[in-house]
XYZ file of C-alpha atoms in Angstrom:
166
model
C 0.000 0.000 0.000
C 2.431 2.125 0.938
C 4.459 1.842 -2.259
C 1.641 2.124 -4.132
C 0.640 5.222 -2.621
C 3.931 6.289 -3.175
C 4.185 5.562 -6.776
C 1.344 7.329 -7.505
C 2.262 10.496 -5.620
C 5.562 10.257 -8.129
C 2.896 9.804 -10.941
C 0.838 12.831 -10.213
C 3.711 15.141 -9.257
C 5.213 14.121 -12.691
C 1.857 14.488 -14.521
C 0.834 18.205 -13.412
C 1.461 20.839 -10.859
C 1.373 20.016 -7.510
C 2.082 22.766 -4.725
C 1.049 21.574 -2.044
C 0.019 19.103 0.497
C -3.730 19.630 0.643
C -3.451 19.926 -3.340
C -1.468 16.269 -3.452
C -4.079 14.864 -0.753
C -7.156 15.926 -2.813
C -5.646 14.402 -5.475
C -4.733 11.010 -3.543
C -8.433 10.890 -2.823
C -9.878 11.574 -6.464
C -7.947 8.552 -6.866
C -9.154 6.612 -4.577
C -6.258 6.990 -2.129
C -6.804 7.807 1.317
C -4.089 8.970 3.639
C -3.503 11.701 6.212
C -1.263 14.502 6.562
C 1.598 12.956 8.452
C 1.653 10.321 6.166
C 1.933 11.900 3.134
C 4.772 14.737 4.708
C 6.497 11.137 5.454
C 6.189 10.077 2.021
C 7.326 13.178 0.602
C 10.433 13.004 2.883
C 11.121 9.251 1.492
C 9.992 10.490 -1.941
C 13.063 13.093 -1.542
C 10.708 15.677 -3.103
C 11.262 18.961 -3.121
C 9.773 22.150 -3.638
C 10.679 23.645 -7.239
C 10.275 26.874 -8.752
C 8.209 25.528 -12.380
C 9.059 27.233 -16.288
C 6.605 30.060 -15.195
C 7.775 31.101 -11.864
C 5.362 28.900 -10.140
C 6.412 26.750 -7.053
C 5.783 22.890 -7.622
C 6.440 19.693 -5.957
C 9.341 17.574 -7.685
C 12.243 15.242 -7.187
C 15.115 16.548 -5.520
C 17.872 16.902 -8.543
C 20.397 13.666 -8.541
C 23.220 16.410 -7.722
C 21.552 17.001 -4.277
C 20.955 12.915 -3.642
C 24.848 12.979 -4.329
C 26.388 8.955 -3.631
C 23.480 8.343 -1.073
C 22.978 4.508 -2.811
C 20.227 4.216 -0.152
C 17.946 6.942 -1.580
C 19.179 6.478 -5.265
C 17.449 2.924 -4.878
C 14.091 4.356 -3.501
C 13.750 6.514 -6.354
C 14.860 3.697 -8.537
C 12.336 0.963 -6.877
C 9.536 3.614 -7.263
C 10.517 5.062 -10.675
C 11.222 2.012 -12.849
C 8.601 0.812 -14.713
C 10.569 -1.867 -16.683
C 13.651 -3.511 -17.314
C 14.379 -5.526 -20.632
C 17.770 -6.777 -22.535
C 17.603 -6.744 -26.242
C 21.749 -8.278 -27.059
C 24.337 -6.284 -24.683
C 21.688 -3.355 -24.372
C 19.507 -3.027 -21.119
C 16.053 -0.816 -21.449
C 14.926 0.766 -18.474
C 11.710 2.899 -18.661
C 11.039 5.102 -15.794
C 8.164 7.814 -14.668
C 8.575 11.315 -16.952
C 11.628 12.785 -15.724
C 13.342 10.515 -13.428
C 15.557 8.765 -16.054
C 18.857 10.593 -14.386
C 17.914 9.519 -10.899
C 17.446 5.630 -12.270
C 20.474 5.939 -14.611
C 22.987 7.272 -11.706
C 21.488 4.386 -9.427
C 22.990 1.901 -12.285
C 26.039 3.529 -12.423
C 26.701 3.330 -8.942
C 26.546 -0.443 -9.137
C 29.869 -0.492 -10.813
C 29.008 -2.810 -12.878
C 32.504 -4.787 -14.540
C 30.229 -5.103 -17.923
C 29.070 -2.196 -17.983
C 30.319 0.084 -20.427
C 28.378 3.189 -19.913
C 24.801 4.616 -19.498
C 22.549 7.146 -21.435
C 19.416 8.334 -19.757
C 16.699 10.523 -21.366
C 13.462 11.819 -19.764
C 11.824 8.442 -19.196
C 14.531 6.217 -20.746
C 17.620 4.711 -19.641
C 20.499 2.721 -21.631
C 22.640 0.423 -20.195
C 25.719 -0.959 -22.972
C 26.821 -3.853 -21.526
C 29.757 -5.751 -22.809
C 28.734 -8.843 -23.865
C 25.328 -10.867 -24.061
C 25.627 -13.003 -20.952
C 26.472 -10.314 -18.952
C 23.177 -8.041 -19.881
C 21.150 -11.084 -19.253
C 22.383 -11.438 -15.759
C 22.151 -7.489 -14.991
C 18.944 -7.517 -16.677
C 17.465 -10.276 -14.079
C 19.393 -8.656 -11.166
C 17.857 -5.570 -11.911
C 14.163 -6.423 -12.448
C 14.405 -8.282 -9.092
C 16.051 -5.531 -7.449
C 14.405 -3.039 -9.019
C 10.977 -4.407 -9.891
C 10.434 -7.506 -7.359
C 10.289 -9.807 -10.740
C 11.790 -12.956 -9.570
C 13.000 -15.008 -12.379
C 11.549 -12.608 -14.989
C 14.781 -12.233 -16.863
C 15.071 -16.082 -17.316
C 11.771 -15.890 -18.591
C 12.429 -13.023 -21.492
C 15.652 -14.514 -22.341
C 14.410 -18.036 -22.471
C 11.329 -16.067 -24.779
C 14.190 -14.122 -26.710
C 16.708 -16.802 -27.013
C 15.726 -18.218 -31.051
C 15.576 -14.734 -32.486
């Protein structure tokens, strides 16, 4: 429930404006969320959202820039857990598709794994590449990463196993 919760708050925040609190809670509930002040302050504080100033000089809730998060692994992976919305391997590429705008936050998470296949990392808006350096290796990244990531227990096998004749 929590996560849930959570993930949505990341969805709405990323969808429109949100300034505040009572806005995000009357949102929660038009979605059938119900949840009380303290909670949602708490999940705002796990959420590492912030309060930034939008394109038109309005003040909105958002995630607090990767440079701020810094080498904090710990919070890197909440953003990650929440933000990820799939993980795939097509060859020695991984695909990771996140919420709108928290590619960077998902992308520096995988490079802080240090990786010894991976080559390097691109990461768009909602779009993250991982070049791996060989096959096996993006496989076995791939599945470590959607259980990590995603909770997806044996899902890689299950894609590669799929993938394996073409």
């Amino acid at each position: 429930m929590k996560t849930d919760r959570q993930k949505l708050i990341l969805e709405l925040i990323s969808g429109q404006s949100v300034a505040t609190q009572q806005q995000l809670l009357e949102l929660l509930a038009a979605r059938g969320v119900q949840c009380t002040q303290a909670t949602l302050s708490r999940d705002i504080h796990a959420l590492n959202l912030v309060k930034l100033t939008g394109p038109g000089g309005g003040i909105r809730y958002g995630v607090e820039p990767v440079s701020a998060v810094g080498n904090d692994v710990r919070k890197l992976l909440n953003i990650a857990r929440l933000a990820a919305l799939s993980i795939d391997a097509a060859g020695n590429i991984i695909v990771i598709k996140t919420m709108p705008g928290l590619a960077h936050a998902v992308g520096s998470f995988a490079d802080k794994l240090e990786e010894q296949g991976l080559v390097g990392s691109i990461a768009g808006n909602d779009t993250i590449l991982l070049i791996i350096r060989d096959n096996a290796s993006a496989q076995a990244l791939c599945r470590n990463l959607q259980e990590l990531l995603l909770g997806e227990k044996g899902m890689g096998e299950k894609r590669a196993a799929g993938t394996a004749g073409q």
